[in-house]
Amino acid sequence: MSPSAKRRPFIAGNWKLFKTAAETVQYIRALKKLMKKGPEVDVALAPPFTALESAVKAASGSTIAIAAQNVFWEEEGAFTGEIAPGMLKALSVGLAIVGHSERRQYFGETDQTVNRRIKAALAAGLDAIVCIGETLEEREGKKTKRVLSSQISKGLAGLTREDGLRLTIAYEPVWAIGTGKTATPDMAQDAHQYIRRQLEKIFDKKVANSVRIQYGGSVKPDNAAELMAQPDIDGALVGGASLKPDVFFKIINFKGA
Ligand code: PEP
């Protein structure tokens, strides 16, 4: 694919366990003002569940999409602490992050539970950002591609090509998340190209060429442009640097429009 035929960039901010509903509204008002010039990228924000309703209202009339940071696979039942796909849809949330490494690391998420969450999200009409990535130990043990291939084949098992078209993949090397260490553009491109090849094996060339693959791991205003210039990097999933609207806007506006 030639660079000119690249997919439209998609940049999402993952706020993790930060911001109340009131802080969310303040942030979105500020970001909306900054985005008036309308950079040519798709933008999403993933606040905590408690701020989703306020976020959807604050973002109305803008192009900012609101995402959940997780979603459960059942619609209702005795599942204390979980949030159902239909509950998100009822708030007009259209997107959910699934399989973030912090969920895998601290909350026992596996490729199998990721798979169930993706299927339930898609069935309910939510799109999904699916996070994958290797740990430092796996990279140093030269297992990166094996890990990515396994996360993709197990996490996306049983999905149709129509399902595939509704996914975004976030490649987030675990050693780069919140550490200030970023994969070099070449390192990230190599992983993204490999992921795209795996998508082609599971789905087909058309799906593989359409799916946006975000890079995540200490993305900042000063490294966003060189990462995004890589042919298979179609955007970013941003944690720490998405918490301030002016800093996040610099990333969204990486082309300096
Ligand atoms: C993330 O949480 O997905 C992430 C990439 O975090 P950070 O940008 O802070 O490394």
Short mmCIF file of C-alpha atoms and ligand atoms in Angstrom, two decimals:
data_model
loop_
_atom_site.label_atom_id
_atom_site.label_comp_id
_atom_site.label_asym_id
_atom_site.label_seq_id
_atom_site.Cartn_x
_atom_site.Cartn_y
_atom_site.Cartn_z
CA MET A 1 0.00 0.00 0.00
CA SER A 2 1.44 3.40 -0.95
CA PRO A 3 1.70 5.99 1.85
CA SER A 4 -0.86 8.17 0.07
CA ALA A 5 -3.39 5.34 0.29
CA LYS A 6 -2.88 5.05 4.03
CA ARG A 7 -5.83 4.53 6.33
CA ARG A 8 -7.28 7.58 8.13
CA PRO A 9 -5.38 7.96 11.41
CA PHE A 10 -7.22 7.02 14.58
CA ILE A 11 -5.93 8.39 17.88
CA ALA A 12 -7.51 7.33 21.17
CA GLY A 13 -6.83 8.48 24.71
CA ASN A 14 -7.04 5.86 27.44
CA TRP A 15 -7.51 7.65 30.75
CA LYS A 16 -7.26 4.53 32.92
CA LEU A 17 -8.15 5.35 36.56
CA PHE A 18 -8.12 9.13 36.17
CA LYS A 19 -10.77 11.87 36.13
CA THR A 20 -14.16 12.38 37.69
CA ALA A 21 -17.24 13.17 35.61
CA ALA A 22 -16.79 16.91 36.26
CA GLU A 23 -13.12 16.81 35.21
CA THR A 24 -14.13 14.90 32.10
CA VAL A 25 -16.59 17.58 31.04
CA GLN A 26 -14.00 20.32 31.59
CA TYR A 27 -11.42 18.40 29.53
CA ILE A 28 -13.78 17.70 26.63
CA ARG A 29 -14.87 21.35 26.46
CA ALA A 30 -11.22 22.37 26.20
CA LEU A 31 -10.41 19.71 23.58
CA LYS A 32 -13.43 20.67 21.48
CA LYS A 33 -12.17 24.26 21.33
CA LEU A 34 -8.69 23.11 20.30
CA MET A 35 -10.14 20.78 17.66
CA LYS A 36 -12.08 23.55 15.92
CA LYS A 37 -9.52 23.50 13.11
CA GLY A 38 -10.44 19.85 12.61
CA PRO A 39 -7.30 17.77 12.12
CA GLU A 40 -7.97 14.92 9.70
CA VAL A 41 -7.91 12.11 12.20
CA ASP A 42 -10.51 10.10 14.09
CA VAL A 43 -10.37 10.77 17.81
CA ALA A 44 -11.72 8.80 20.78
CA LEU A 45 -11.48 9.18 24.54
CA ALA A 46 -11.89 6.37 27.06
CA PRO A 47 -12.77 7.80 30.47
CA PRO A 48 -13.65 5.61 33.47
CA PHE A 49 -17.15 4.06 33.42
CA THR A 50 -18.42 6.64 35.93
CA ALA A 51 -17.70 9.48 33.51
CA LEU A 52 -19.04 7.89 30.31
CA GLU A 53 -22.47 9.47 30.41
CA SER A 54 -21.08 12.96 31.03
CA ALA A 55 -18.44 12.39 28.35
CA VAL A 56 -21.01 11.43 25.71
CA LYS A 57 -23.04 14.56 26.48
CA ALA A 58 -19.98 16.84 26.54
CA ALA A 59 -18.70 15.40 23.24
CA SER A 60 -22.01 15.80 21.40
CA GLY A 61 -21.75 18.06 18.38
CA SER A 62 -18.07 17.15 17.97
CA THR A 63 -16.25 14.33 16.20
CA ILE A 64 -14.87 12.95 19.48
CA ALA A 65 -16.01 9.36 20.00
CA ILE A 66 -16.36 8.01 23.53
CA ALA A 67 -15.06 4.55 24.38
CA ALA A 68 -15.31 2.27 27.41
CA GLN A 69 -12.10 0.86 28.86
CA ASN A 70 -13.55 -2.65 29.04
CA VAL A 71 -16.78 -4.56 28.48
CA PHE A 72 -18.16 -7.86 29.83
CA TRP A 73 -19.50 -10.74 27.72
CA GLU A 74 -22.87 -11.23 29.46
CA GLU A 75 -25.80 -8.84 29.25
CA GLU A 76 -26.92 -9.34 32.84
CA GLY A 77 -26.57 -11.63 35.81
CA ALA A 78 -24.64 -12.16 39.02
CA PHE A 79 -21.36 -10.63 37.85
CA THR A 80 -20.43 -8.05 40.47
CA GLY A 81 -18.37 -5.19 39.12
CA GLU A 82 -18.86 -5.90 35.41
CA ILE A 83 -20.47 -3.68 32.76
CA ALA A 84 -22.56 -5.17 29.93
CA PRO A 85 -22.35 -4.19 26.25
CA GLY A 86 -26.01 -3.14 26.27
CA MET A 87 -25.39 -0.80 29.21
CA LEU A 88 -22.75 0.99 27.15
CA LYS A 89 -24.99 1.13 24.08
CA ALA A 90 -27.75 2.63 26.24
CA LEU A 91 -25.35 5.52 27.00
CA SER A 92 -24.59 5.93 23.26
CA VAL A 93 -21.07 4.65 23.75
CA GLY A 94 -20.05 3.00 20.48
CA LEU A 95 -16.62 1.60 21.21
CA ALA A 96 -14.79 -0.45 23.84
CA ILE A 97 -11.14 -1.16 24.55
CA VAL A 98 -10.58 -4.88 25.13
CA GLY A 99 -7.55 -6.76 26.44
CA HIS A 100 -5.44 -3.84 27.63
CA SER A 101 -2.18 -5.18 29.11
CA GLU A 102 -3.10 -3.77 32.53
CA ARG A 103 -6.25 -5.93 32.45
CA ARG A 104 -4.14 -8.93 31.44
CA GLN A 105 -1.43 -8.18 34.03
CA TYR A 106 -3.50 -7.22 37.09
CA PHE A 107 -6.97 -8.68 36.52
CA GLY A 108 -6.35 -12.10 35.01
CA GLU A 109 -7.52 -11.29 31.49
CA THR A 110 -6.55 -14.01 28.98
CA ASP A 111 -6.82 -14.35 25.21
CA GLN A 112 -9.94 -16.47 25.82
CA THR A 113 -11.69 -13.82 27.94
CA VAL A 114 -10.57 -11.16 25.45
CA ASN A 115 -12.20 -13.23 22.70
CA ARG A 116 -15.49 -13.46 24.62
CA ARG A 117 -15.48 -9.73 25.30
CA ILE A 118 -14.82 -8.86 21.66
CA LYS A 119 -17.60 -11.15 20.42
CA ALA A 120 -20.12 -9.75 22.91
CA ALA A 121 -19.14 -6.16 22.12
CA LEU A 122 -19.51 -6.67 18.36
CA ALA A 123 -22.78 -8.57 18.74
CA ALA A 124 -24.20 -5.64 20.72
CA GLY A 125 -23.11 -3.16 18.04
CA LEU A 126 -20.00 -1.81 19.74
CA ASP A 127 -16.73 -1.56 17.82
CA ALA A 128 -13.60 -2.73 19.61
CA ILE A 129 -10.00 -1.66 20.07
CA VAL A 130 -8.15 -4.89 20.78
CA CYS A 131 -4.83 -4.53 22.63
CA ILE A 132 -1.94 -6.91 22.12
CA GLY A 133 1.78 -6.73 22.83
CA GLU A 134 4.76 -8.52 24.29
CA THR A 135 6.46 -8.11 27.68
CA LEU A 136 10.11 -7.12 28.00
CA GLU A 137 11.03 -10.70 28.86
CA GLU A 138 9.28 -11.95 25.72
CA ARG A 139 11.02 -9.35 23.54
CA GLU A 140 14.41 -10.11 25.02
CA GLY A 141 13.71 -13.83 24.54
CA LYS A 142 13.00 -13.09 20.83
CA LYS A 143 9.42 -14.26 21.24
CA THR A 144 7.65 -11.07 20.13
CA LYS A 145 6.21 -12.48 16.90
CA ARG A 146 5.20 -15.75 18.50
CA VAL A 147 3.36 -13.85 21.24
CA LEU A 148 1.62 -11.51 18.78
CA SER A 149 0.58 -14.37 16.55
CA SER A 150 -0.86 -16.29 19.49
CA GLN A 151 -2.70 -13.27 20.92
CA ILE A 152 -4.20 -12.58 17.50
CA SER A 153 -5.22 -16.12 16.62
CA LYS A 154 -6.73 -16.83 20.06
CA GLY A 155 -8.15 -13.37 20.71
CA LEU A 156 -9.82 -13.11 17.29
CA ALA A 157 -10.84 -16.79 16.99
CA GLY A 158 -14.22 -17.33 15.39
CA LEU A 159 -14.68 -13.78 14.10
CA THR A 160 -16.03 -13.24 10.60
CA ARG A 161 -14.46 -10.88 8.09
CA GLU A 162 -17.36 -8.46 8.74
CA ASP A 163 -16.36 -8.56 12.42
CA GLY A 164 -12.76 -7.98 11.41
CA LEU A 165 -13.69 -4.76 9.60
CA ARG A 166 -15.04 -3.36 12.90
CA LEU A 167 -11.84 -3.85 14.83
CA THR A 168 -8.92 -1.62 15.59
CA ILE A 169 -5.79 -3.35 16.84
CA ALA A 170 -3.58 -1.54 19.34
CA TYR A 171 -0.01 -2.84 19.36
CA GLU A 172 1.26 -1.95 22.80
CA PRO A 173 4.58 -3.42 23.83
CA VAL A 174 4.09 -3.83 27.58
CA TRP A 175 7.62 -2.56 28.32
CA ALA A 176 6.76 0.76 26.67
CA ILE A 177 3.50 1.47 28.54
CA GLY A 178 3.85 4.24 31.09
CA THR A 179 7.62 3.80 31.19
CA GLY A 180 8.77 6.64 28.95
CA LYS A 181 10.42 4.02 26.71
CA THR A 182 9.01 4.04 23.19
CA ALA A 183 9.58 1.44 20.51
CA THR A 184 11.64 2.98 17.73
CA PRO A 185 9.61 3.69 14.59
CA ASP A 186 11.38 0.78 12.84
CA MET A 187 10.68 -1.63 15.69
CA ALA A 188 7.02 -0.61 15.81
CA GLN A 189 6.66 -0.78 12.01
CA ASP A 190 8.12 -4.27 11.99
CA ALA A 191 5.54 -5.44 14.57
CA HIS A 192 2.67 -3.65 12.81
CA GLN A 193 3.56 -5.19 9.45
CA TYR A 194 3.66 -8.61 11.09
CA ILE A 195 0.26 -8.03 12.74
CA ARG A 196 -1.21 -7.01 9.37
CA ARG A 197 0.08 -10.24 7.85
CA GLN A 198 -1.58 -12.23 10.62
CA LEU A 199 -4.85 -10.38 9.97
CA GLU A 200 -4.57 -11.36 6.31
CA LYS A 201 -4.16 -15.01 7.31
CA ILE A 202 -7.19 -14.92 9.61
CA PHE A 203 -9.45 -12.77 7.44
CA ASP A 204 -8.25 -11.67 4.00
CA LYS A 205 -6.19 -8.98 2.29
CA LYS A 206 -9.06 -6.50 2.16
CA VAL A 207 -9.69 -6.71 5.90
CA ALA A 208 -5.96 -6.62 6.67
CA ASN A 209 -5.55 -3.49 4.56
CA SER A 210 -8.58 -1.78 6.14
CA VAL A 211 -7.98 -2.47 9.83
CA ARG A 212 -6.25 0.36 11.62
CA ILE A 213 -3.35 -0.66 13.82
CA GLN A 214 -2.56 1.84 16.55
CA TYR A 215 0.76 2.01 18.32
CA GLY A 216 0.67 2.46 22.10
CA GLY A 217 3.48 2.93 24.59
CA SER A 218 4.68 6.34 25.80
CA VAL A 219 3.43 8.22 22.73
CA LYS A 220 4.11 11.94 23.22
CA PRO A 221 3.85 15.07 21.06
CA ASP A 222 7.54 14.81 20.17
CA ASN A 223 7.49 11.21 18.93
CA ALA A 224 3.99 10.98 17.42
CA ALA A 225 4.83 12.22 13.91
CA GLU A 226 7.73 9.83 13.28
CA LEU A 227 5.70 6.86 14.52
CA MET A 228 2.67 7.85 12.47
CA ALA A 229 4.84 8.25 9.35
CA GLN A 230 5.43 4.49 9.25
CA PRO A 231 3.39 2.74 6.54
CA ASP A 232 1.61 0.32 8.89
CA ILE A 233 1.08 2.63 11.87
CA ASP A 234 -2.39 4.12 11.63
CA GLY A 235 -2.68 6.01 14.86
CA ALA A 236 -2.04 5.72 18.55
CA LEU A 237 -3.53 4.58 21.83
CA VAL A 238 -2.27 7.16 24.29
CA GLY A 239 -2.27 6.82 28.07
CA GLY A 240 -0.41 9.41 30.17
CA ALA A 241 -0.10 12.01 27.42
CA SER A 242 -3.87 11.98 26.83
CA LEU A 243 -4.68 13.36 30.30
CA LYS A 244 -4.16 17.02 29.40
CA PRO A 245 -6.17 18.38 26.48
CA ASP A 246 -3.40 20.63 25.14
CA VAL A 247 -0.84 17.79 25.17
CA PHE A 248 -3.29 15.30 23.62
CA PHE A 249 -4.22 17.87 20.98
CA LYS A 250 -0.56 18.14 19.95
CA ILE A 251 -0.59 14.38 19.32
CA ILE A 252 -3.87 14.54 17.39
CA ASN A 253 -2.41 17.42 15.42
CA PHE A 254 0.82 15.54 14.71
CA LYS A 255 0.84 16.78 11.11
CA GLY A 256 0.96 20.33 12.47
CA ALA A 257 -2.13 21.37 10.50
C1 PEP B 1 -1.91 2.84 27.37
O1 PEP B 1 -2.39 2.90 28.48
O2 PEP B 1 -2.52 2.21 26.51
C2 PEP B 1 -0.63 3.49 27.11
C3 PEP B 1 -0.06 3.32 25.95
O3 PEP B 1 -0.08 4.26 28.13
P1 PEP B 1 1.13 5.32 27.98
O4 PEP B 1 0.85 6.16 26.76
O5 PEP B 1 1.08 6.11 29.25
O6 PEP B 1 2.39 4.53 27.82
#
